[in-house]
Backbone as ProteinMPNN parsed JSONL, in Angstrom:
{"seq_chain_A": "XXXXXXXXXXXXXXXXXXXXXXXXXXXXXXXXXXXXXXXXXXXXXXXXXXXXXXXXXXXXXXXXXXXXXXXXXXXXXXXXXXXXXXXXXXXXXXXXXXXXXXXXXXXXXXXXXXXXXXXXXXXXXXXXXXXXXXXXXXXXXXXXXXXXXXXXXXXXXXXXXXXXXXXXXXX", "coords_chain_A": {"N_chain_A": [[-17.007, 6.934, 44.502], [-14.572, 8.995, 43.306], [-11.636, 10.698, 44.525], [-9.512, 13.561, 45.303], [-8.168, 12.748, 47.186], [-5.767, 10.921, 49.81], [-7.116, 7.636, 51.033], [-7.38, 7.007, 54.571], [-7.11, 4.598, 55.397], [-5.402, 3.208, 54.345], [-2.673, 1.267, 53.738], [0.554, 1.666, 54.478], [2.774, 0.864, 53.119], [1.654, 0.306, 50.528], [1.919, 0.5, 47.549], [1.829, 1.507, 44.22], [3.161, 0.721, 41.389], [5.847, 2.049, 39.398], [5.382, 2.981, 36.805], [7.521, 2.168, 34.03], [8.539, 3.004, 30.61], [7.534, 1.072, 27.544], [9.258, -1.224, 26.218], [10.014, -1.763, 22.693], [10.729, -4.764, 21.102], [13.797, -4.917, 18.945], [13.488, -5.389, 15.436], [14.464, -7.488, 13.365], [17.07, -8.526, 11.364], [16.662, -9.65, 8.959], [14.677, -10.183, 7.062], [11.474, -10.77, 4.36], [10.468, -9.16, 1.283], [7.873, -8.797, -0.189], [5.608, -8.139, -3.145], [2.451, -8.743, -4.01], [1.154, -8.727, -6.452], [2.897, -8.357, -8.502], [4.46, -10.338, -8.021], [6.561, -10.475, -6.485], [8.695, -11.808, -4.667], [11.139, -11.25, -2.427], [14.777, -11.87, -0.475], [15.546, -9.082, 2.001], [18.008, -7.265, 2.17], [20.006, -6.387, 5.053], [22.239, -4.326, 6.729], [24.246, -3.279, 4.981], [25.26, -1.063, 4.721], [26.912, 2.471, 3.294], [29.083, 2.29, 1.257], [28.989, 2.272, -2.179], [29.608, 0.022, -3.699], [29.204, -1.76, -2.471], [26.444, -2.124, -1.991], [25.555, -2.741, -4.508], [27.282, -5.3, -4.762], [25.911, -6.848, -2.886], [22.887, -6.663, -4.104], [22.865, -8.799, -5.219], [21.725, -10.952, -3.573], [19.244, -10.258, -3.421], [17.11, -7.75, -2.636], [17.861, -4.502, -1.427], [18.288, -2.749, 2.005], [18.962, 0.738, 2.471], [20.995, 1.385, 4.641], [20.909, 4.054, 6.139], [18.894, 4.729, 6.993], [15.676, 4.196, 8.563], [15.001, 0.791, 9.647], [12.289, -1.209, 7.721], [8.631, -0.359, 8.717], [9.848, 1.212, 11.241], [9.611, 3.961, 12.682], [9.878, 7.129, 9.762], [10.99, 7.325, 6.995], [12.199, 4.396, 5.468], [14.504, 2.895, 2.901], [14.34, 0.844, 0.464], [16.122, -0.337, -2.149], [16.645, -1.856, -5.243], [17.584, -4.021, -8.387], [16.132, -2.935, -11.405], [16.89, -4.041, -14.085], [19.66, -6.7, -15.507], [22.736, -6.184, -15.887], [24.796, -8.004, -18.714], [26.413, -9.573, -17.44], [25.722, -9.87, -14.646], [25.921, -11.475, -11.607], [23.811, -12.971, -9.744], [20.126, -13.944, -8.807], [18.113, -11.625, -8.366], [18.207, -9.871, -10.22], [16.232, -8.446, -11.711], [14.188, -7.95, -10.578], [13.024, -5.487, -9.829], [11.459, -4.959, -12.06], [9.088, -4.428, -12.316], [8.022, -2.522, -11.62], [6.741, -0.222, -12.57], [4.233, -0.528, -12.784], [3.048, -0.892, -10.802], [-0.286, 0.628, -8.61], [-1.588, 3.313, -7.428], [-3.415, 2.126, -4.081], [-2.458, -0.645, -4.54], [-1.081, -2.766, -2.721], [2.182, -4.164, -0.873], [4.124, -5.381, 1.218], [6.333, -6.173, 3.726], [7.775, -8.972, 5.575], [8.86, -9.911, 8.595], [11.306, -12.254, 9.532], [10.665, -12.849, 12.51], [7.856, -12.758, 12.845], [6.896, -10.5, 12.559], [4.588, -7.972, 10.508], [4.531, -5.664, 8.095], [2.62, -4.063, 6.734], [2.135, -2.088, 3.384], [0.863, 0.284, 1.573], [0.767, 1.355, -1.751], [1.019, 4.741, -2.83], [2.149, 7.082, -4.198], [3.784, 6.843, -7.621], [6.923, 7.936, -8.432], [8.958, 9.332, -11.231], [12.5, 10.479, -11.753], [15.268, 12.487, -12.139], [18.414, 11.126, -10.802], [20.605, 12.784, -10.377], [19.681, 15.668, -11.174], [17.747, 18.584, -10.278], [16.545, 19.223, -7.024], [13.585, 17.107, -6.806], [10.359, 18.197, -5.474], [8.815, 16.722, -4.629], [9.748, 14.26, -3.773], [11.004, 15.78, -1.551], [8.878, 15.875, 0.151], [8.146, 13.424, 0.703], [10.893, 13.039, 1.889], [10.589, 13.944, 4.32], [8.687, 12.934, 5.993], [7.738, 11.6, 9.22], [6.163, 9.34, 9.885], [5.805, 5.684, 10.104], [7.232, 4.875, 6.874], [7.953, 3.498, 3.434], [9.984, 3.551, 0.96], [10.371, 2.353, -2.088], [13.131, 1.971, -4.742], [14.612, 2.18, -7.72], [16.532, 1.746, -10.703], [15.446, 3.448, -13.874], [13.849, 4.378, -16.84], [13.545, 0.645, -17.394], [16.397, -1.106, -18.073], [18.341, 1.005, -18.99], [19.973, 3.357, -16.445], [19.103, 6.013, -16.696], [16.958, 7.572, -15.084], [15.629, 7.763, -12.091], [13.169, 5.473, -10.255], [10.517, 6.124, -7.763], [8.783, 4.153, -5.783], [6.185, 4.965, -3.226], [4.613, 4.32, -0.571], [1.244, 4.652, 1.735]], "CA_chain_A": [[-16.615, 8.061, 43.676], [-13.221, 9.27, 42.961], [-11.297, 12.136, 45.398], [-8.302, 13.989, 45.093], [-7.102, 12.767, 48.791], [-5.679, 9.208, 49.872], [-7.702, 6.994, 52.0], [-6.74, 7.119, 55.894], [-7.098, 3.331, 56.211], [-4.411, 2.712, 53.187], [-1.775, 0.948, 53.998], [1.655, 3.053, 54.099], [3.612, 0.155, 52.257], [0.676, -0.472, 49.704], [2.128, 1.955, 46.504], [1.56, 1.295, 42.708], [4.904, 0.567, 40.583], [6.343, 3.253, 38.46], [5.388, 2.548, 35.004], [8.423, 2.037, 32.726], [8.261, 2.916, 28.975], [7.382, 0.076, 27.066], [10.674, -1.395, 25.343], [9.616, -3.085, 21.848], [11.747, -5.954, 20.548], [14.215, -4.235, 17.893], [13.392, -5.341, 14.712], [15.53, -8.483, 13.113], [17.843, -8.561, 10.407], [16.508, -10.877, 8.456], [13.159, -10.3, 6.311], [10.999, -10.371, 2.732], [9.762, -7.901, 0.583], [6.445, -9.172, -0.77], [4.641, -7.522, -3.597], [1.748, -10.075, -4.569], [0.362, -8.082, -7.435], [4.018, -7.982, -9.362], [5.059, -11.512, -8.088], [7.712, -10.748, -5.939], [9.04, -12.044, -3.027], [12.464, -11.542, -2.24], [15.123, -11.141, 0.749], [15.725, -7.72, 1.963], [19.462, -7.855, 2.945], [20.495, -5.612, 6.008], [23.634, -3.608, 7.396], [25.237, -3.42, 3.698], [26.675, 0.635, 4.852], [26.708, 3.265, 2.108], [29.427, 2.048, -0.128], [28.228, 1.949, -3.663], [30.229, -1.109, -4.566], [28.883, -2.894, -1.484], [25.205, -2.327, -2.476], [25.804, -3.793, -5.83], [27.161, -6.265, -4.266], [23.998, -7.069, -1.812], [21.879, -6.656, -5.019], [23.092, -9.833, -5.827], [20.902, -11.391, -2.951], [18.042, -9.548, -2.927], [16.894, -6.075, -2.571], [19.057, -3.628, -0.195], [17.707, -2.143, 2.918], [19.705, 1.487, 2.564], [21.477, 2.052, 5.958], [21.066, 5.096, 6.921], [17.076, 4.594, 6.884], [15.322, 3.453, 9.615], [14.086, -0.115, 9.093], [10.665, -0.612, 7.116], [7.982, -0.423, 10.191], [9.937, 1.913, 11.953], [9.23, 5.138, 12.25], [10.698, 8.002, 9.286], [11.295, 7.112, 5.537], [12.997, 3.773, 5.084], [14.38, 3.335, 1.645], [15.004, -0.595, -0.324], [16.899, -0.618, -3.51], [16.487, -3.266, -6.018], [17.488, -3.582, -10.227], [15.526, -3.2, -12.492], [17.078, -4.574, -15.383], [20.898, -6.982, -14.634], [23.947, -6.473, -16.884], [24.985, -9.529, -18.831], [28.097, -10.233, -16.143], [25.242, -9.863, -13.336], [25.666, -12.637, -10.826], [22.62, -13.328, -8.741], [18.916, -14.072, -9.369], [17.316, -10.498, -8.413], [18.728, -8.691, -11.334], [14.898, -7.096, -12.479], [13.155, -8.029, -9.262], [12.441, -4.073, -9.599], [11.197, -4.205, -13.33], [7.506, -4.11, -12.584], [6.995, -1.517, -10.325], [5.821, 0.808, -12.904], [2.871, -1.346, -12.877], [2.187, -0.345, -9.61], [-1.399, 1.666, -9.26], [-2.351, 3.433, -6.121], [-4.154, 1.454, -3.244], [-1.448, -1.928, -4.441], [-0.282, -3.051, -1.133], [2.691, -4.642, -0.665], [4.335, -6.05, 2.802], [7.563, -6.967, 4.775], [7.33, -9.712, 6.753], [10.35, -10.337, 9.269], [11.547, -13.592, 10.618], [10.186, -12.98, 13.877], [6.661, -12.729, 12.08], [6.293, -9.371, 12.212], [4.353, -7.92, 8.803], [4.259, -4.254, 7.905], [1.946, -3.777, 5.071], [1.854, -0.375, 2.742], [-0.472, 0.536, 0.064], [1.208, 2.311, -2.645], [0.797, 6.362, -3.016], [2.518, 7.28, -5.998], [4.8, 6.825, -8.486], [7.849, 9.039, -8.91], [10.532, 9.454, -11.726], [13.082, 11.451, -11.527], [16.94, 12.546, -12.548], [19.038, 11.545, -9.189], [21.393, 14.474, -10.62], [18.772, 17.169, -11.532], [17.681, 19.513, -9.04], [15.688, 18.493, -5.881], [11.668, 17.072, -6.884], [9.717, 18.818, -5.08], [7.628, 15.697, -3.783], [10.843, 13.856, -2.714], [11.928, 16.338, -0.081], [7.965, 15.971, 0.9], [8.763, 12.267, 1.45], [11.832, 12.485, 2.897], [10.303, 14.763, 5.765], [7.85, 12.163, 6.842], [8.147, 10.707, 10.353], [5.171, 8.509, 10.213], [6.823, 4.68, 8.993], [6.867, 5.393, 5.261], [8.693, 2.845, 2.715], [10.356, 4.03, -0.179], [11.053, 0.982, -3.431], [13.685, 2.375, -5.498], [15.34, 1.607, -8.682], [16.578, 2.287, -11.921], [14.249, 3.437, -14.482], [13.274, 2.903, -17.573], [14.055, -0.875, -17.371], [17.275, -1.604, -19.479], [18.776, 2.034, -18.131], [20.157, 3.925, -15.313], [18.811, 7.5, -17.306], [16.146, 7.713, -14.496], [15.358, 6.487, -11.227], [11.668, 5.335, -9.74], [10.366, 6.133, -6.469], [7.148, 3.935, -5.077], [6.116, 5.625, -2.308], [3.69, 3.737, 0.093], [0.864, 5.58, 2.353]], "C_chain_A": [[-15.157, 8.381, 43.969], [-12.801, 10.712, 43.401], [-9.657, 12.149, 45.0], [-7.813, 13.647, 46.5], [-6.741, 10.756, 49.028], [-6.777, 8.751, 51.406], [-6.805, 6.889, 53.176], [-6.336, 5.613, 56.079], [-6.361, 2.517, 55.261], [-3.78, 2.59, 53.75], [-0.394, 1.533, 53.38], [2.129, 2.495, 52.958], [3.019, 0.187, 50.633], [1.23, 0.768, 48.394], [2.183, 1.108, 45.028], [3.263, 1.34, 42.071], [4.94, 1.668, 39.662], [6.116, 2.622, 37.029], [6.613, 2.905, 34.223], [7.673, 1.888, 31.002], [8.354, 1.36, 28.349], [8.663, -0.26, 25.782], [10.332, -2.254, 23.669], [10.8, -3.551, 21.505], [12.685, -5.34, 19.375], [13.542, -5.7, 16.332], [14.875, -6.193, 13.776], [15.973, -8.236, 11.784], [17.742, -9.458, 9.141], [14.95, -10.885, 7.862], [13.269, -10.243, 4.511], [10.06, -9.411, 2.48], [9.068, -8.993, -0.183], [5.599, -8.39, -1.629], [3.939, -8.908, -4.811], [1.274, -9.647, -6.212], [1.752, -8.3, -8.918], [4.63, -9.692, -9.157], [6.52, -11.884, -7.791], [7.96, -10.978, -5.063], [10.477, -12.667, -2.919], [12.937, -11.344, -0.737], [15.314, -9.901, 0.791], [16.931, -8.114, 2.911], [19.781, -6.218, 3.807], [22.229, -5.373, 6.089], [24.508, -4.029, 6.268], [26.476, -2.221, 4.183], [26.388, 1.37, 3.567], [27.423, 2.953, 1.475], [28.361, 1.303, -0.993], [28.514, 0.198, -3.628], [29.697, -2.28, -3.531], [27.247, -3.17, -1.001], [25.355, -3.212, -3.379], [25.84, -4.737, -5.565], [26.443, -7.09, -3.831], [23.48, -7.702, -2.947], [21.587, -7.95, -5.185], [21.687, -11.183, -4.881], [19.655, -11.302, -2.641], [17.953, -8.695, -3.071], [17.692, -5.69, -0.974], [18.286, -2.544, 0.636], [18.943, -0.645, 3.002], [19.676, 1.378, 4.17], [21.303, 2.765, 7.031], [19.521, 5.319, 7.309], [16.701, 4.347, 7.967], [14.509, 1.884, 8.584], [12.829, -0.007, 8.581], [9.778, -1.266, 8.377], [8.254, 0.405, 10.857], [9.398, 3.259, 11.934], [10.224, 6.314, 11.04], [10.561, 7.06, 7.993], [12.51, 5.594, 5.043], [12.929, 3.41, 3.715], [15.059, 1.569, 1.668], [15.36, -0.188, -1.519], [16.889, -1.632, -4.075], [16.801, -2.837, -7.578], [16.279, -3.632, -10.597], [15.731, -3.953, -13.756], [18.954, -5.05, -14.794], [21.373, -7.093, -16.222], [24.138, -8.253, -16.998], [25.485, -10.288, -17.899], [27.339, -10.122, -14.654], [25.016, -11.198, -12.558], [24.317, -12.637, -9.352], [21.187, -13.715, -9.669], [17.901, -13.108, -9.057], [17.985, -9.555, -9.15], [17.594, -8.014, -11.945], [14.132, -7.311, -11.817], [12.073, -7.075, -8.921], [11.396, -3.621, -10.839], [10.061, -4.207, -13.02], [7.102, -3.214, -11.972], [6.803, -0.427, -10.877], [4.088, 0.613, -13.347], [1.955, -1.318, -12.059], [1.363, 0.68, -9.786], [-1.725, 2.132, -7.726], [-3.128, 2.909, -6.048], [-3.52, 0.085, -3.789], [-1.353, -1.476, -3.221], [0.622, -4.136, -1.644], [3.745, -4.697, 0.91], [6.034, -6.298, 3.118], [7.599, -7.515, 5.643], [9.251, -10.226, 7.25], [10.497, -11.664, 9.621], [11.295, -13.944, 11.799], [8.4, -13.255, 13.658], [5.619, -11.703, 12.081], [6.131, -8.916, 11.261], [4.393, -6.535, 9.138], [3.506, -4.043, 6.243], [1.767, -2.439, 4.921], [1.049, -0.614, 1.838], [0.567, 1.867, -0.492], [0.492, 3.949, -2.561], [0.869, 6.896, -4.379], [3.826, 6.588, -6.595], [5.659, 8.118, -9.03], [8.942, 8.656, -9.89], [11.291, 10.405, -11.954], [14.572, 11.308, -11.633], [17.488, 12.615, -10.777], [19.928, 13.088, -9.434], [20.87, 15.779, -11.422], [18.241, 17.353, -9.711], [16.592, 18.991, -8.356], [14.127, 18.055, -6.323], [11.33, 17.158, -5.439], [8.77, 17.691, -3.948], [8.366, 14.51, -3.289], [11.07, 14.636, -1.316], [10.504, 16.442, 0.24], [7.736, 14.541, 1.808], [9.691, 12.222, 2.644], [11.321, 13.361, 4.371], [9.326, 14.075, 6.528], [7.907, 11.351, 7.924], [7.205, 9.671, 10.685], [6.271, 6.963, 9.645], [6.309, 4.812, 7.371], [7.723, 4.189, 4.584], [8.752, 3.459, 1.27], [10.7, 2.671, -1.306], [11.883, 2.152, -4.601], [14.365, 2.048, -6.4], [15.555, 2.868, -9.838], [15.785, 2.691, -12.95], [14.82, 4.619, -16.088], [14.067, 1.682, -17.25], [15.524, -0.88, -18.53], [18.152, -0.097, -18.959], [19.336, 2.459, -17.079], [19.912, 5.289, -15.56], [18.517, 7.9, -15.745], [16.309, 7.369, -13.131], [13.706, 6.257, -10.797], [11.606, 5.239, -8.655], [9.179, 5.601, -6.331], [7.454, 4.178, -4.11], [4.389, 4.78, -1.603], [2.638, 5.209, 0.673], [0.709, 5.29, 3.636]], "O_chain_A": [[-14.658, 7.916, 44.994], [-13.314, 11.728, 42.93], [-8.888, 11.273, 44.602], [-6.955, 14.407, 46.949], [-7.295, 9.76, 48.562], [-7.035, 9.395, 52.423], [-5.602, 6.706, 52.992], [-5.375, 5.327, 56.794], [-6.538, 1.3, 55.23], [-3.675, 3.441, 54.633], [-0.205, 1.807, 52.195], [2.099, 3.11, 51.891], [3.778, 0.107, 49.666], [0.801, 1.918, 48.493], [2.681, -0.018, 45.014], [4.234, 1.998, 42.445], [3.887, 2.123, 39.216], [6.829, 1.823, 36.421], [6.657, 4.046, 33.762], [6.831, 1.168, 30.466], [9.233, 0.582, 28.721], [8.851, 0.361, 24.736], [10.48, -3.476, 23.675], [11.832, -2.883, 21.573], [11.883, -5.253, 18.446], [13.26, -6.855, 16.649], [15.975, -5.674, 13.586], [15.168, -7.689, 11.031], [18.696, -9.867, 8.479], [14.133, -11.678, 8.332], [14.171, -9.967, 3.72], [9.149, -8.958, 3.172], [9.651, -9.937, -0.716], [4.703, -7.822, -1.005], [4.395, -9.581, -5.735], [1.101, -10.549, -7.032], [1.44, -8.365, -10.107], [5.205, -10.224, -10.106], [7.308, -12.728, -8.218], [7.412, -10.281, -4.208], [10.918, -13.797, -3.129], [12.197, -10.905, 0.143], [15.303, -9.332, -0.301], [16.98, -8.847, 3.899], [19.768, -5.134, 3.224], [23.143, -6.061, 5.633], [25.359, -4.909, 6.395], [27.706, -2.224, 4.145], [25.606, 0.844, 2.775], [26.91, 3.101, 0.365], [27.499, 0.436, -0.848], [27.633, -0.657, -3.54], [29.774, -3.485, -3.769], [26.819, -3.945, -0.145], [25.303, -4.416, -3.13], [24.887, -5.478, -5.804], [26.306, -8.165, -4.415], [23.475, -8.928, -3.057], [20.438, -8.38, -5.293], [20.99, -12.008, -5.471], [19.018, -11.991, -1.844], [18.809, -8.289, -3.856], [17.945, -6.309, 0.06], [17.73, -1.592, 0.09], [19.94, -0.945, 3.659], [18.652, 1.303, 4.848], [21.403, 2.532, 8.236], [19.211, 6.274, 8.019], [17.686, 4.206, 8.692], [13.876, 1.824, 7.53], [12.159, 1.003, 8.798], [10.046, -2.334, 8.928], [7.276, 0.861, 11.449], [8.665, 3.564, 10.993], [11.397, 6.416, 11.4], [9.95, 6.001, 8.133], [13.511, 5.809, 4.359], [11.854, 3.445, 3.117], [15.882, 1.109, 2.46], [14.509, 0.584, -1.961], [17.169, -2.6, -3.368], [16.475, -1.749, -8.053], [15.426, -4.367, -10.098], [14.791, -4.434, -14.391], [19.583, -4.319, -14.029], [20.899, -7.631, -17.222], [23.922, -9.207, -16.25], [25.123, -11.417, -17.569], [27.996, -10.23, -13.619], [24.062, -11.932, -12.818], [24.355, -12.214, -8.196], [21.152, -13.77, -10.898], [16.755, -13.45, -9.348], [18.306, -8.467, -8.672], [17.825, -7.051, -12.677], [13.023, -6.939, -12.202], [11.007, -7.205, -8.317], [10.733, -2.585, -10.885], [9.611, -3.649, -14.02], [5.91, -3.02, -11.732], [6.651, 0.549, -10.142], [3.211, 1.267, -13.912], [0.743, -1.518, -12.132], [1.603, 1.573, -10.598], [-2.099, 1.294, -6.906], [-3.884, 2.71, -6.999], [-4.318, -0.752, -3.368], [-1.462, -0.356, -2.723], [0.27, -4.919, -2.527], [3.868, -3.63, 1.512], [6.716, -6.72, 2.184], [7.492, -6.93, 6.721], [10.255, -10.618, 6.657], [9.485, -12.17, 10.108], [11.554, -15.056, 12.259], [7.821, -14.007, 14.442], [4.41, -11.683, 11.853], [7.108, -9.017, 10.519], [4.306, -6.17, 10.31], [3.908, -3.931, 5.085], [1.396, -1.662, 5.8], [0.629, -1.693, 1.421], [0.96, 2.888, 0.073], [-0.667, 4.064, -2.163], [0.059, 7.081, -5.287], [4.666, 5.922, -5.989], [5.271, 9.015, -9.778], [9.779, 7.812, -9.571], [10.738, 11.39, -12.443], [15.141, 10.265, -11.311], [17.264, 13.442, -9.894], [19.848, 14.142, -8.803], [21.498, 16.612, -12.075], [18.298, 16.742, -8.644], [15.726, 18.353, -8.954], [13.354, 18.978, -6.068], [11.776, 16.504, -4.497], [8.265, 17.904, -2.845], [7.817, 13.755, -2.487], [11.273, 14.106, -0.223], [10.489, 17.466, 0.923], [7.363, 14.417, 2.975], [9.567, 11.74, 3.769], [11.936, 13.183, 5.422], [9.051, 14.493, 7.653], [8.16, 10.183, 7.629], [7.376, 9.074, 11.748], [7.277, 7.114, 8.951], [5.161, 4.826, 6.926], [8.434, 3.748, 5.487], [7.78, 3.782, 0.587], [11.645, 2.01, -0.874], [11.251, 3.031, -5.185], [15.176, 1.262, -5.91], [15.175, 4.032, -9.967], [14.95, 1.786, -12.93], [15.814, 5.331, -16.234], [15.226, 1.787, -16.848], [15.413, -0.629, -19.73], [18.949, -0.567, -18.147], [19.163, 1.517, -16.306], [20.436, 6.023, -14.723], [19.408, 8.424, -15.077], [17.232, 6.581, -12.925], [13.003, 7.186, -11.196], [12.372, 4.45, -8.102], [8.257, 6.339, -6.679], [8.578, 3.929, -3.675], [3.312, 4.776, -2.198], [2.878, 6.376, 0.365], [0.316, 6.153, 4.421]]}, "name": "protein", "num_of_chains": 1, "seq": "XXXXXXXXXXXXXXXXXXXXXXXXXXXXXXXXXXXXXXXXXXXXXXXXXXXXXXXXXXXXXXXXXXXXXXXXXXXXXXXXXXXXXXXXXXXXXXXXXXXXXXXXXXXXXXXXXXXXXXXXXXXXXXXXXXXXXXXXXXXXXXXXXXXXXXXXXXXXXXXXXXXXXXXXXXX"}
C-alpha cells in the first residue's frame, strides 16, 4: 500500500528524473490540402507574409497558408486562401481550386497531410458568406475566438467575382 513517507532502506542517491515538458516536432513547411469529396488536392504554400501582392502571387502554386495563423493542426484558427475563379492573365494551375466549396455539406471532411506524414483531418461546420467590407458577422468573430485547432478555407465568392467572400469552417 501506498504512504505519504519515504522508505528508510531507500537509497539516498536513488531519485526519479524531473519530468520535462514534452517538446513536439514543429510542424514542416511543406504540405497538401485534400478535399476528396470536391477533388482537390493541392500544395499549401507557407511563409508568403501579409502582402497582398505576395499572396496572389503564392496563389499561383497552390492555396496560401495566411501567416499570421497558426499552422492547420495547431492550436487557434488557421486560415488557407485559395481562387475561386482565375482571371484570363492568371498564371498557374490553382486558379478555381476554391470553386466547389459551396458544395460543401456539414460532416464533409477534408485533411492536411504534411511531408513528415502528419494528417489533420476536419469535418466541415458551416458555410459562411459574407462582405469582407461590411460590418463584423457575428459568427466570424465566434470563429476567430476559437483556441481549439480550427481551419478556416477561404475564397472569393460567387465564382467568377470578388462581390463576396466564403468561409468553410471545419469542427
Amino acid at each position: 500500500f501506498l504512504t505519504g513517507t519515504i522508505p528508510e532502506n531507500l537509497p539516498a542517491q536513488t531519485k526519479l528524473p524531473i519530468a520535462k515538458p514534452v517538446q513536439e516536432k514543429p510542424l514542416p513547411d511543406q504540405a497538401e490540402l485534400v478535399i476528396d469529396k470536391l477533388g482537390v488536392r493541392t500544395p499549401v504554400v507557407f511563409n508568403v507574409g501579409e502582402d497582398t501582392g505576395m499572396i496572389y502571387k503564392n496563389l499561383e502554386s497552390g492555396v496560401v497558408h495566411y501567416s499570421t495563423s497558426p499552422k492547420p493542426g495547431q492550436k487557434g484558427v488557421s486560415i488557407v486562401l485559395g481562387h475561386s475563379s482565375a482571371y484570363p492573365w492568371y498564371k498557374g494551375q490553382y486558379g478555381s481550386v476554391f470553386a466547389l466549396l459551396g458544395k460543401l455539406i456539414p460532416g464533409d471532411k477534408f485533411y492536411i497531410k504534411y511531408a513528415d506524414g502528419r494528417t489533420f483531418i476536419f469535418e466541415m461546420k458551416q458555410s459562411i458568406v459574407f462582405n469582407p467590407f461590411g460590418s463584423e458577422d457575428e459568427r466570424l468573430s465566434q470563429i476567430e475566438s476559437k483556441t481549439k485547432p480550427t481551419l478556416l478555407l477561404l475564397s472569393c465568392w460567387p465564382v467568377g467575382t470578388n462581390y463576396k467572400l466564403i468561409a468553410i469552417e471545419d469542427e
